[in-house]
PDB file of C-alpha atoms in Angstrom:
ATOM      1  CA  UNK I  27       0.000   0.000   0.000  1.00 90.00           C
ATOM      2  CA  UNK I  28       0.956   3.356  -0.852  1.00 94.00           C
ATOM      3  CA  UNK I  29       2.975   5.318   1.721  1.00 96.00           C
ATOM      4  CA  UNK I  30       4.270   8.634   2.293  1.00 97.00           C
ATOM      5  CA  UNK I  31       7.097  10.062   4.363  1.00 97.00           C
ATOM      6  CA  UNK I  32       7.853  14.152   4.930  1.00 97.00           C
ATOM      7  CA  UNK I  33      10.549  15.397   5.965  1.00 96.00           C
ATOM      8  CA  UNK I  34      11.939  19.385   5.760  1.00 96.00           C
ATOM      9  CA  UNK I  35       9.821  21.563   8.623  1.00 94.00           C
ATOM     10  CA  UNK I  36      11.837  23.411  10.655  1.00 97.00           C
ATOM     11  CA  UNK I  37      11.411  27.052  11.717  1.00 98.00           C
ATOM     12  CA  UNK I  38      12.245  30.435   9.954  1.00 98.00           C
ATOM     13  CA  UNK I  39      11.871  33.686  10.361  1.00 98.00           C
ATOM     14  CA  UNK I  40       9.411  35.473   8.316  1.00 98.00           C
ATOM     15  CA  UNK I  41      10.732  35.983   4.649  1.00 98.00           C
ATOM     16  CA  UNK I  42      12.740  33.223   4.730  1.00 98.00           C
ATOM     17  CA  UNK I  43      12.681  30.232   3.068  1.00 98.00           C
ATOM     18  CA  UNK I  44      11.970  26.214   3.552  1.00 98.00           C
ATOM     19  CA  UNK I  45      11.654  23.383   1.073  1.00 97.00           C
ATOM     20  CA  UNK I  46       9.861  20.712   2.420  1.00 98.00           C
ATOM     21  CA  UNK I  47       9.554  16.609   0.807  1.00 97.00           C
ATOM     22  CA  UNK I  48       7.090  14.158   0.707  1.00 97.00           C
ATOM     23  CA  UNK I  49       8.341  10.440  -0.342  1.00 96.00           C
ATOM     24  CA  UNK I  50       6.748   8.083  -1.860  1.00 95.00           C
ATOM     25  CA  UNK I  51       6.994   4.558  -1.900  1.00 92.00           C
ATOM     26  CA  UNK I  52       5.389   0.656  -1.602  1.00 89.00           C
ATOM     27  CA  UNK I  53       3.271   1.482  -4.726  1.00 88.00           C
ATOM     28  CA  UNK I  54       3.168  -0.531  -7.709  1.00 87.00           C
ATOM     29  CA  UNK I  55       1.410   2.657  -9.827  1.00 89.00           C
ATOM     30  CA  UNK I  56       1.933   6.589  -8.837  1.00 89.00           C
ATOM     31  CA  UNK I  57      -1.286   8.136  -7.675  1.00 94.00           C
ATOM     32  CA  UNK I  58      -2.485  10.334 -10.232  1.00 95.00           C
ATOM     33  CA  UNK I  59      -2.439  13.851  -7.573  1.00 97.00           C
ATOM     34  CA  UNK I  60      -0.087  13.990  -4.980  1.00 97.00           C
ATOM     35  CA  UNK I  61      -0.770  17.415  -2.379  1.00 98.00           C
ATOM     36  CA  UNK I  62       0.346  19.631   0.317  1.00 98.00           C
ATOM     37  CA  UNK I  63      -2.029  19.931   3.427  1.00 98.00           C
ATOM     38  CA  UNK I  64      -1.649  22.140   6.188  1.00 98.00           C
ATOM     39  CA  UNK I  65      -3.820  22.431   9.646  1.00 97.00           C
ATOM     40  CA  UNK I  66      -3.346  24.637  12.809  1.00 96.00           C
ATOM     41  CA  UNK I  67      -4.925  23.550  16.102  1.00 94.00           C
ATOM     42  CA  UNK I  68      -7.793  26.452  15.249  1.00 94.00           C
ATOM     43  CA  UNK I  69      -8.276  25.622  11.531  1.00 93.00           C
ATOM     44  CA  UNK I  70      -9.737  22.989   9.456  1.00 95.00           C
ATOM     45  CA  UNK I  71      -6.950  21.393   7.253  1.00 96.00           C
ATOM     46  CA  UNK I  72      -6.413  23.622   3.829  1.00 96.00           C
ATOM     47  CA  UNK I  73      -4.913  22.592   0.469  1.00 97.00           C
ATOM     48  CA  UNK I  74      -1.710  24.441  -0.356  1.00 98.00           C
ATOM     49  CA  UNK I  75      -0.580  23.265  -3.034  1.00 98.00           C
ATOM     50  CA  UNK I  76      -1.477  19.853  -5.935  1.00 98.00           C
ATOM     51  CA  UNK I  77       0.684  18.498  -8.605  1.00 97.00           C
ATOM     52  CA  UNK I  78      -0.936  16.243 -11.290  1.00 96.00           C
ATOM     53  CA  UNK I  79       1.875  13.438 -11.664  1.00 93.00           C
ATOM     54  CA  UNK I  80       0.704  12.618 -15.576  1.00 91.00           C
ATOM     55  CA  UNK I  81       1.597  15.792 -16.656  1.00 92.00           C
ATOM     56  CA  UNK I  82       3.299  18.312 -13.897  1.00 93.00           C
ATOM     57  CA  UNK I  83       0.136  20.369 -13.589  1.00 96.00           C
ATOM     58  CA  UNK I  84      -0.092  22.634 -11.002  1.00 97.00           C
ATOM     59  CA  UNK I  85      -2.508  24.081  -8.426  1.00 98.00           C
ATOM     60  CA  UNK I  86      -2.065  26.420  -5.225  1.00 98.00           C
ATOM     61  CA  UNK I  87      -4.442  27.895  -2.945  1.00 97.00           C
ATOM     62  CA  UNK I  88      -5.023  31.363  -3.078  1.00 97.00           C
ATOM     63  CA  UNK I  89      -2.610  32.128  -0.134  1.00 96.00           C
ATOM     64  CA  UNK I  90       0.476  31.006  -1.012  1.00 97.00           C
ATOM     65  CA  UNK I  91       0.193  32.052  -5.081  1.00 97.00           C
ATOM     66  CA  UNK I  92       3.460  33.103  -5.865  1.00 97.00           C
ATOM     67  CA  UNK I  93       5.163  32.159  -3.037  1.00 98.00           C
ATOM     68  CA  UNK I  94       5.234  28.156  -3.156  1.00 98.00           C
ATOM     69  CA  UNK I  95       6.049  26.325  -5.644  1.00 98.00           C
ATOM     70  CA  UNK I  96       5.159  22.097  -5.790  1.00 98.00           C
ATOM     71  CA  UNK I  97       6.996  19.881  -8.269  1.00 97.00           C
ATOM     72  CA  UNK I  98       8.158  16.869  -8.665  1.00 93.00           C
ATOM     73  CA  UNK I  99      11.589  14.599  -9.181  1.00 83.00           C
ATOM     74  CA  UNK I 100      12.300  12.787 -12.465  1.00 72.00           C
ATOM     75  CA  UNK I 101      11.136   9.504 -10.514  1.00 74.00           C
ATOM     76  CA  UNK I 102       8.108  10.810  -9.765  1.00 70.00           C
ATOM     77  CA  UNK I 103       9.257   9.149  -5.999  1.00 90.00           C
ATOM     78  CA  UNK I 104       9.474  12.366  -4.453  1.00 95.00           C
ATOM     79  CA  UNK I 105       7.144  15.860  -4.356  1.00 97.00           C
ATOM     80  CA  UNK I 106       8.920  18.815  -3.144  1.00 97.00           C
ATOM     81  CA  UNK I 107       7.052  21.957  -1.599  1.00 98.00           C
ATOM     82  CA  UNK I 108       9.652  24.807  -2.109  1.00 98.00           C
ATOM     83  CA  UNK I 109       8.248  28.124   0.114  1.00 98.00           C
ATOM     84  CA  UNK I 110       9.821  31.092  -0.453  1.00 98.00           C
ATOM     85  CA  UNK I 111       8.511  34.222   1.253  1.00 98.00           C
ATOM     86  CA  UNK I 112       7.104  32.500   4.192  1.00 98.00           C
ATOM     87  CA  UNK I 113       4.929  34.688   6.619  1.00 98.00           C
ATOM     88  CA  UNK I 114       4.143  33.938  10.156  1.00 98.00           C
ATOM     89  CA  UNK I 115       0.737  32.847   9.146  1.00 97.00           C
ATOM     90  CA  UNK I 116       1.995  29.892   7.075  1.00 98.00           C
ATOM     91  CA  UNK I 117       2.601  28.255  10.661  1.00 98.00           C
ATOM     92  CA  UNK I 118       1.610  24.908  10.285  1.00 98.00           C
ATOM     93  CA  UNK I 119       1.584  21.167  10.221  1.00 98.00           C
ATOM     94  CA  UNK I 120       2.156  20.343   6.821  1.00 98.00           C
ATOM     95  CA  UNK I 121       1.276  16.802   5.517  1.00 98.00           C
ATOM     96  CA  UNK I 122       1.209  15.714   1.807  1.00 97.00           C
ATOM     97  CA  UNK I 123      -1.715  13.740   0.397  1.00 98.00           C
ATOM     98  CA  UNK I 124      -2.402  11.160  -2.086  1.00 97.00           C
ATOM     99  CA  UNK I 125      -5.421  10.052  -4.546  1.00 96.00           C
ATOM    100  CA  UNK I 126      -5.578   7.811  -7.320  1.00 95.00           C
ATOM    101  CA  UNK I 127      -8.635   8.853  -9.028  1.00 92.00           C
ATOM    102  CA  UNK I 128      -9.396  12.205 -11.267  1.00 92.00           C
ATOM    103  CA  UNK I 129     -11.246  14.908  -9.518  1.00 91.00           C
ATOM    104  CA  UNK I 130     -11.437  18.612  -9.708  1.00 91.00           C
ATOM    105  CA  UNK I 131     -11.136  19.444  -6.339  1.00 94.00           C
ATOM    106  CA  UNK I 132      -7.481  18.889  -6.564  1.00 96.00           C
ATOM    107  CA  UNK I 133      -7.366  20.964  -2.876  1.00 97.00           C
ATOM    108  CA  UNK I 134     -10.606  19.272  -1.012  1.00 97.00           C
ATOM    109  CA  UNK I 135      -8.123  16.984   1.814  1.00 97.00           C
ATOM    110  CA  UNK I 136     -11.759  15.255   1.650  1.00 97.00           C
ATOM    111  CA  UNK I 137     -10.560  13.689  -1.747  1.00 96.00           C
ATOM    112  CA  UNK I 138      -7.818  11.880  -0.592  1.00 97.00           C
ATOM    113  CA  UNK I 139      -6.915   9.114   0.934  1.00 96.00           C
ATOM    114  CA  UNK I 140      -3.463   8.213   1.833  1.00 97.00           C
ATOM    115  CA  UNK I 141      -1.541  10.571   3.905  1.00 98.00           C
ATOM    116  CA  UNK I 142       1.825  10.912   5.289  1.00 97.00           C
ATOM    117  CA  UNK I 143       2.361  11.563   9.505  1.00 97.00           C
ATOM    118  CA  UNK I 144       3.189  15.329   8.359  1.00 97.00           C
ATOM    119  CA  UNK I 145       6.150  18.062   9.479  1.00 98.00           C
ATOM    120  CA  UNK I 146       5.971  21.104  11.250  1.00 98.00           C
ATOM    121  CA  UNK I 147       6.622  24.296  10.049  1.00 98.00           C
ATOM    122  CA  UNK I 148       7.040  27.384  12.255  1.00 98.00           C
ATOM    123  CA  UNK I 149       7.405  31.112  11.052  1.00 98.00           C
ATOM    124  CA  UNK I 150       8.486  33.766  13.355  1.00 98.00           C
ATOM    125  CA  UNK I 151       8.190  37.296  13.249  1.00 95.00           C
TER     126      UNK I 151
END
């Protein structure tokens, strides 16, 4: 069964800059999306960020346009979550998702089903 592993949270000050990784492994196909959650003790979990693995498409929520960037390595084993500009909002356990099947809410953590233990990330001011 598929299984995911981040690593890369750490804490920065704000404007700075982490790059966070979510492996992938003990799957005998890629899931078709692969995504970037992230939940605070006061918020529901949010979508940051989706990459579809067939073709390197792209999709960000409306916070962190611009500022993170998701892609993926040529083995299609590992999806990085590069973060440049960080603000002390982005504070937050981030934990990269996995589906198999084609949907368009590429950012709903309601779509997916397989889900790493997730990495903190702390931004100070």
């Amino acid at each position: 069964q598929l299984q995911l592993a981040e690593s890369g949270g750490g804490s920065v000050q704000a404007g700075g800059s982490l790059r966070l990784s979510c492996a992938l492994s003990a799957y005998t196909k890629p899931p078709l999306y692969v995504a970037w959650f992230r939940q605070t003790p006061e918020n529901e979990r949010e979508g940051v960020a989706a990459i579809d693995t067939r073709n390197g498409a792209t999709y960000y929520g409306d916070s962190v346009q611009g500022r993170f960037t998701i892609a993926q390595d040529n083995t299609e084993s590992t999806v990085v979550l590069q973060m440049d500009n960080l603000k002390v909002e982005d504070t937050a356990m981030y934990t990269c998702g996995a589906r198999f099947g084609i949907t368009p809410s590429r950012l709903d953590p309601k779509k997916y089903a397989y889900w790493g233990l997730g990495t903190q990330v702390t931004v100070s001011s």
